[in-house]
């Protein structure tokens, strides 16, 4: 396939302090883009990372017709680059796109673009425990027209940002009993931009009360626990891990399904079933709720220290040998080519 490449005149990498990266603020030298026009994807390009020029009437600004992905690349000690289950992200952006009535982006374009971009910006991926390259593919509606209907022009892009470990510090969460992030028949299963916009206000209210995140419950009854912020959520009650099944309201996270498979392989019992607020509150009262954590690409696993339900705050115990740390280490070792990958998750960039 044809891929036009324009290289940056001089790399910006020398200006970057890789020891003080704030998540998602610095981008690599190049970006991948491809426009959809006249019913088809045009010749894809890699160009120096730069601002885009849009007409103010571009549909994405008015109707939020936009979807994205989040994935990471890792560099091992031999300077080889690795992706983690990238097919899952490639498939999922098209599942999201279909729900937002956007055209699917072809698999061969996706991987040719991603691989070429990663090889060009390889120096931006640092080795070492804490470093990775966060990869953000996205599709936006670019037709210049404010009529409320699907666009007939789109832009697919991939941009990349070097990141360090994601230390979230203490994470206290509030169980949602008023706001929702998704509902049956909605777009909750898609990585649709508007899902995130809609979650910021309830999250701000939680922040004002001293909590970092909202654990979303089902929109109709608020009796079932579904996601933690922009992550899937797991609960450890005694020695069993609980997590909700994916649904049209819950995003089918790559990290979530990897955790389930990894944990089961380690002999940990995992129950994938609807999780009631009442059973988690009860388990916390009895001292049987040992862990709660969010699961997503950015942090892999983000432990939760406390939760609030209807104004009552419950602290989780501090335990040794947590499932969270065992599973996080197991999965990150596979991601970084430090452990055998019996699941076939790791893909070399070449
Ligand atoms: C991206 C995302 C996740 C996590 O998905 P991963 O594939 O594990 O990164 C979970 N929930 C929501 C709402 C998300 O947007």
Coordinates of C-alpha atoms and ligand atoms in Angstrom, one line a residue:
X1 CA 0.0 0.0 0.0
X2 CA 1.1 3.6 -0.6
X3 CA 2.2 5.6 2.4
X4 CA 3.5 9.1 2.0
X5 CA 6.2 10.1 4.4
X6 CA 7.5 13.5 5.2
X7 CA 10.2 13.5 7.9
X8 CA 10.8 16.3 10.5
X9 CA 13.8 18.5 9.6
X10 CA 15.2 18.3 13.2
X11 CA 13.9 16.0 15.9
X12 CA 12.5 17.7 19.0
X13 CA 13.7 14.9 21.3
X14 CA 16.6 16.8 22.8
X15 CA 14.2 19.3 24.3
X16 CA 12.3 16.7 26.3
X17 CA 12.9 15.9 29.9
X18 CA 12.0 12.2 30.0
X19 CA 12.3 12.1 33.8
X20 CA 9.6 14.7 34.3
X21 CA 6.8 13.7 31.8
X22 CA 3.3 14.7 32.6
X23 CA 0.9 12.1 31.2
X24 CA -0.1 12.9 27.6
X25 CA 1.4 16.4 27.2
X26 CA 4.5 15.7 25.0
X27 CA 4.2 14.2 21.6
X28 CA 6.7 12.5 19.3
X29 CA 8.2 13.9 16.1
X30 CA 5.6 12.4 13.7
X31 CA 1.9 11.7 13.3
X32 CA 0.0 9.4 11.0
X33 CA -3.1 10.6 9.2
X34 CA -5.6 9.5 6.6
X35 CA -8.6 11.2 5.3
X36 CA -11.9 9.7 4.2
X37 CA -13.5 11.5 1.3
X38 CA -15.8 10.5 -1.6
X39 CA -16.6 7.3 0.1
X40 CA -13.1 6.0 0.6
X41 CA -9.9 6.3 2.7
X42 CA -7.3 8.3 0.7
X43 CA -3.5 7.8 0.7
X44 CA -2.3 7.7 4.3
X45 CA 0.5 10.0 5.3
X46 CA 3.1 10.4 8.1
X47 CA 4.1 14.0 8.7
X48 CA 5.9 16.0 11.3
X49 CA 3.6 16.4 14.4
X50 CA 1.8 19.7 14.0
X51 CA -1.5 21.6 14.6
X52 CA -4.3 20.8 12.2
X53 CA -6.4 23.4 10.4
X54 CA -10.2 23.0 10.4
X55 CA -13.1 25.0 9.3
X56 CA -15.1 26.1 12.4
X57 CA -18.2 24.2 11.0
X58 CA -16.4 20.9 11.0
X59 CA -18.9 18.4 12.5
X60 CA -16.7 17.1 15.2
X61 CA -16.9 20.4 17.0
X62 CA -20.7 20.5 17.0
X63 CA -21.8 16.9 17.3
X64 CA -18.9 15.1 18.9
X65 CA -18.7 12.4 16.2
X66 CA -15.4 11.2 17.4
X67 CA -13.9 7.9 18.6
X68 CA -10.5 6.9 19.9
X69 CA -8.2 4.2 21.2
X70 CA -5.5 3.9 23.8
X71 CA -2.6 1.5 23.5
X72 CA 1.1 1.3 24.5
X73 CA 4.4 0.3 23.0
X74 CA 7.3 -0.9 25.2
X75 CA 11.0 -1.1 24.6
X76 CA 13.1 -4.0 26.0
X77 CA 16.7 -4.1 26.9
X78 CA 17.7 -5.1 23.4
X79 CA 16.0 -2.1 22.0
X80 CA 13.2 -4.1 20.5
X81 CA 9.7 -2.6 20.4
X82 CA 6.6 -4.4 21.5
X83 CA 2.9 -3.9 21.4
X84 CA 0.3 -5.6 23.6
X85 CA -2.6 -7.3 21.9
X86 CA -2.8 -4.5 19.2
X87 CA -5.4 -6.5 17.2
X88 CA -7.8 -5.8 20.0
X89 CA -7.5 -2.1 19.7
X90 CA -7.6 -2.2 15.9
X91 CA -10.9 -4.2 16.1
X92 CA -12.3 -2.0 18.8
X93 CA -11.9 1.3 17.1
X94 CA -14.0 0.0 14.3
X95 CA -16.6 -1.3 16.7
X96 CA -16.7 2.2 18.2
X97 CA -16.8 3.8 14.7
X98 CA -19.7 1.7 13.6
X99 CA -21.8 2.8 16.6
X100 CA -21.0 6.5 15.8
X101 CA -21.9 5.8 12.2
X102 CA -18.3 6.4 11.0
X103 CA -16.5 4.3 8.4
X104 CA -14.3 1.5 9.5
X105 CA -10.5 2.1 9.1
X106 CA -8.9 -0.7 7.2
X107 CA -6.7 -3.1 9.2
X108 CA -3.8 -3.0 6.8
X109 CA -3.7 0.8 6.9
X110 CA -3.9 0.7 10.7
X111 CA -0.9 -1.6 11.1
X112 CA 1.2 -0.2 8.3
X113 CA 0.7 3.3 9.7
X114 CA 1.3 2.3 13.3
X115 CA 4.4 0.2 12.6
X116 CA 6.0 2.8 10.3
X117 CA 5.3 5.6 12.8
X118 CA 6.7 3.6 15.7
X119 CA 9.9 2.7 13.8
X120 CA 10.4 6.4 12.8
X121 CA 9.9 7.6 16.4
X122 CA 11.6 4.6 18.1
X123 CA 14.0 6.8 20.1
X124 CA 11.0 8.3 21.9
X125 CA 10.3 4.9 23.6
X126 CA 12.6 4.6 26.6
X127 CA 13.7 1.3 28.1
X128 CA 13.3 0.7 31.8
X129 CA 10.6 -0.3 34.2
X130 CA 8.5 2.8 34.1
X131 CA 8.6 4.0 30.5
X132 CA 6.4 3.4 27.6
X133 CA 4.9 5.1 24.6
X134 CA 1.2 5.9 24.8
X135 CA -0.4 5.6 21.4
X136 CA -3.6 7.4 20.6
X137 CA -5.4 6.5 17.4
X138 CA -8.6 8.5 16.8
X139 CA -11.2 9.3 14.1
X140 CA -13.0 12.6 13.8
X141 CA -15.8 14.0 11.6
X142 CA -14.3 16.7 9.4
X143 CA -17.1 17.7 7.0
X144 CA -17.8 21.5 7.0
X145 CA -21.5 21.6 7.8
X146 CA -23.5 22.2 10.9
X147 CA -26.5 20.1 9.9
X148 CA -27.1 17.4 12.6
X149 CA -26.3 14.3 10.6
X150 CA -23.4 12.0 9.9
X151 CA -20.4 13.5 8.3
X152 CA -19.2 12.4 4.8
X153 CA -15.6 13.3 5.6
X154 CA -13.4 11.9 8.4
X155 CA -9.8 12.0 9.5
X156 CA -8.1 9.0 11.1
X157 CA -4.9 9.8 13.0
X158 CA -2.3 8.2 15.3
X159 CA -0.3 10.4 17.7
X160 CA 2.2 9.1 20.3
X161 CA 3.2 10.4 23.7
X162 CA 6.1 9.2 25.8
X163 CA 4.9 8.3 29.4
X164 CA 6.3 7.2 32.7
X165 CA 4.6 4.9 35.2
X166 CA 1.2 6.0 36.1
X167 CA 1.3 6.7 39.8
X168 CA -2.1 7.7 40.8
X169 CA -1.4 8.0 44.6
X170 CA -4.3 7.4 47.0
X171 CA -7.5 6.7 45.0
X172 CA -10.8 7.1 46.8
X173 CA -13.9 6.5 44.8
X174 CA -17.6 7.4 45.1
X175 CA -20.3 4.9 44.0
X176 CA -22.5 6.8 41.6
X177 CA -26.2 7.1 42.7
X178 CA -27.3 10.0 40.6
X179 CA -25.2 10.4 37.4
X180 CA -24.5 7.7 34.8
X181 CA -21.9 7.4 32.1
X182 CA -23.9 5.1 29.9
X183 CA -27.3 3.4 29.5
X184 CA -28.8 0.5 27.6
X185 CA -28.8 1.2 23.9
X186 CA -26.3 4.0 24.3
X187 CA -22.6 4.3 23.4
X188 CA -21.0 3.1 26.7
X189 CA -19.3 0.2 25.0
X190 CA -17.7 2.5 22.5
X191 CA -14.7 4.7 23.1
X192 CA -16.8 7.6 22.0
X193 CA -15.4 11.1 22.9
X194 CA -18.7 12.3 24.4
X195 CA -18.7 9.6 27.1
X196 CA -15.7 11.2 28.6
X197 CA -17.1 14.8 28.3
X198 CA -20.2 13.6 30.1
X199 CA -18.2 12.1 33.0
X200 CA -16.1 15.2 33.8
X201 CA -18.8 17.1 35.8
X202 CA -19.8 14.2 38.1
X203 CA -16.1 13.5 38.6
X204 CA -15.5 17.2 39.5
X205 CA -18.2 16.9 42.1
X206 CA -16.5 13.8 43.5
X207 CA -13.2 15.6 43.5
X208 CA -14.7 18.5 45.5
X209 CA -15.7 16.0 48.2
X210 CA -12.2 14.6 48.3
X211 CA -12.6 11.6 46.0
X212 CA -10.6 11.0 42.9
X213 CA -13.0 8.9 40.8
X214 CA -16.6 7.8 40.4
X215 CA -17.5 4.2 40.2
X216 CA -20.3 4.1 37.7
X217 CA -23.4 2.0 38.4
X218 CA -26.1 0.9 36.0
X219 CA -28.2 3.9 34.9
X220 CA -31.6 2.4 35.7
X221 CA -31.2 1.2 39.3
X222 CA -27.7 2.3 40.5
X223 CA -27.6 -1.1 42.2
X224 CA -24.8 -2.7 40.1
X225 CA -21.2 -1.6 39.9
X226 CA -19.9 -1.2 36.4
X227 CA -16.8 0.8 35.8
X228 CA -14.3 2.9 37.8
X229 CA -13.8 6.3 36.0
X230 CA -12.5 5.4 32.6
X231 CA -11.4 1.9 33.7
X232 CA -13.0 -1.4 34.2
X233 CA -13.3 -2.4 37.9
X234 CA -12.5 -5.5 39.9
X235 CA -13.3 -6.4 43.5
X236 CA -11.6 -9.0 45.6
X237 CA -14.0 -10.6 48.1
X238 CA -12.0 -13.1 50.2
X239 CA -10.1 -15.0 47.6
X240 CA -12.4 -14.4 44.6
X241 CA -12.1 -11.6 42.0
X242 CA -15.4 -10.2 40.9
X243 CA -16.0 -8.1 37.8
X244 CA -19.1 -7.2 35.8
X245 CA -19.7 -8.8 32.4
X246 CA -19.2 -6.5 29.5
X247 CA -22.4 -5.2 28.0
X248 CA -23.7 -2.3 25.9
X249 CA -23.0 -0.1 28.9
X250 CA -19.5 -1.4 29.7
X251 CA -16.4 -1.0 27.7
X252 CA -14.7 -4.3 26.7
X253 CA -11.2 -3.5 28.1
X254 CA -8.1 -5.3 26.8
X255 CA -6.6 -5.0 30.3
X256 CA -9.8 -6.4 31.9
X257 CA -9.8 -9.5 29.7
X258 CA -6.1 -10.0 30.2
X259 CA -6.5 -9.8 33.9
X260 CA -9.2 -12.4 33.9
X261 CA -7.2 -14.8 31.8
X262 CA -4.0 -14.2 33.8
X263 CA -5.7 -14.5 37.2
X264 CA -7.4 -17.7 36.2
X265 CA -4.2 -19.1 34.9
X266 CA -2.6 -18.4 38.3
X267 CA -5.4 -20.4 40.0
X268 CA -7.3 -17.3 41.2
X269 CA -11.1 -17.7 41.1
X270 CA -12.7 -15.0 38.9
X271 CA -16.4 -14.5 38.9
X272 CA -17.7 -12.6 35.9
X273 CA -21.2 -11.6 36.9
X274 CA -23.2 -8.5 37.8
X275 CA -21.8 -7.1 41.1
X276 CA -24.2 -5.5 43.5
X277 CA -23.4 -2.4 45.5
X278 CA -25.1 -4.1 48.5
X279 CA -22.8 -7.1 48.4
X280 CA -19.7 -5.0 48.2
X281 CA -20.9 -2.8 51.1
X282 CA -21.7 -6.0 53.1
X283 CA -18.3 -7.6 52.3
X284 CA -16.6 -4.3 53.4
X285 CA -18.5 -4.4 56.7
X286 CA -17.5 -8.0 57.3
X287 CA -13.9 -7.3 56.4
X288 CA -14.1 -9.6 53.4
X289 CA -13.6 -6.9 50.8
X290 CA -9.8 -7.1 50.5
X291 CA -9.1 -5.2 47.3
X292 CA -10.7 -3.0 44.7
X293 CA -8.9 -1.8 41.6
X294 CA -9.4 -0.2 38.2
X295 CA -8.1 -1.8 35.0
X296 CA -7.0 0.0 31.9
X297 CA -4.1 0.5 29.5
X298 CA -2.7 3.7 31.2
X299 CA -2.1 2.2 34.6
X300 CA -2.7 -1.5 34.0
X301 CA -4.0 -1.8 37.5
X302 CA -4.9 1.2 39.7
X303 CA -5.6 0.2 43.3
X304 CA -8.5 1.8 45.1
X305 CA -8.0 2.6 48.8
X306 CA -11.5 3.6 49.9
X307 CA -15.0 4.0 48.6
X308 CA -18.0 6.0 49.6
X309 CA -21.6 4.8 49.2
X310 CA -24.5 7.1 50.1
X311 CA -22.3 9.2 52.2
X312 CA -20.7 6.3 54.2
X313 CA -17.0 5.9 53.7
X314 CA -15.3 2.5 53.8
X315 CA -11.5 2.1 53.9
X316 CA -10.0 -0.9 52.3
X317 CA -7.4 -2.8 54.3
X318 CA -3.7 -2.5 53.4
X319 CA -2.7 -6.1 52.6
X320 CA 0.5 -7.8 51.6
X321 CA 0.8 -9.9 48.5
X322 CA -2.3 -8.3 46.9
X323 CA -3.8 -9.7 43.7
X324 CA -3.3 -6.2 42.3
X325 CA 0.4 -6.2 42.6
X326 CA 0.8 -9.9 41.5
X327 CA -1.3 -9.4 38.4
X328 CA 0.2 -6.0 37.5
X329 CA 3.7 -7.4 37.7
X330 CA 2.8 -10.5 35.7
X331 CA 1.1 -8.5 32.9
X332 CA 3.7 -5.7 32.7
X333 CA 6.5 -8.3 32.6
X334 CA 4.8 -9.9 29.6
X335 CA 4.3 -6.4 28.0
X336 CA 8.0 -5.6 28.4
X337 CA 9.4 -8.9 27.2
X338 CA 10.6 -9.8 30.7
X339 CA 8.6 -13.0 31.0
X340 CA 7.4 -15.8 28.9
X341 CA 4.2 -14.9 27.0
X342 CA 2.2 -18.1 27.1
X343 CA -0.9 -16.3 26.0
X344 CA 0.5 -14.9 22.8
X345 CA -0.3 -11.3 23.7
X346 CA 3.0 -9.6 22.8
X347 CA 3.7 -8.5 19.3
X348 CA 7.1 -7.3 18.1
X349 CA 7.2 -4.1 16.0
X350 CA 9.2 -4.9 12.9
Ligands
LIG1 C1 -10.4 2.5 27.5 C2 -11.4 2.2 28.6 C3 -11.3 1.1 29.5 C4 -10.0 0.3 29.5 O1 -9.8 -0.4 28.3 P1 -8.3 -1.0 28.0 O2 -8.5 -1.6 26.7 O3 -8.0 -1.9 29.1 O4 -7.4 0.2 28.0 C5 -12.3 0.8 30.4 N1 -13.4 1.6 30.5 C6 -13.5 2.7 29.7 C7 -14.8 3.5 29.8 C8 -12.6 3.0 28.7 O5 -12.7 4.1 28.0

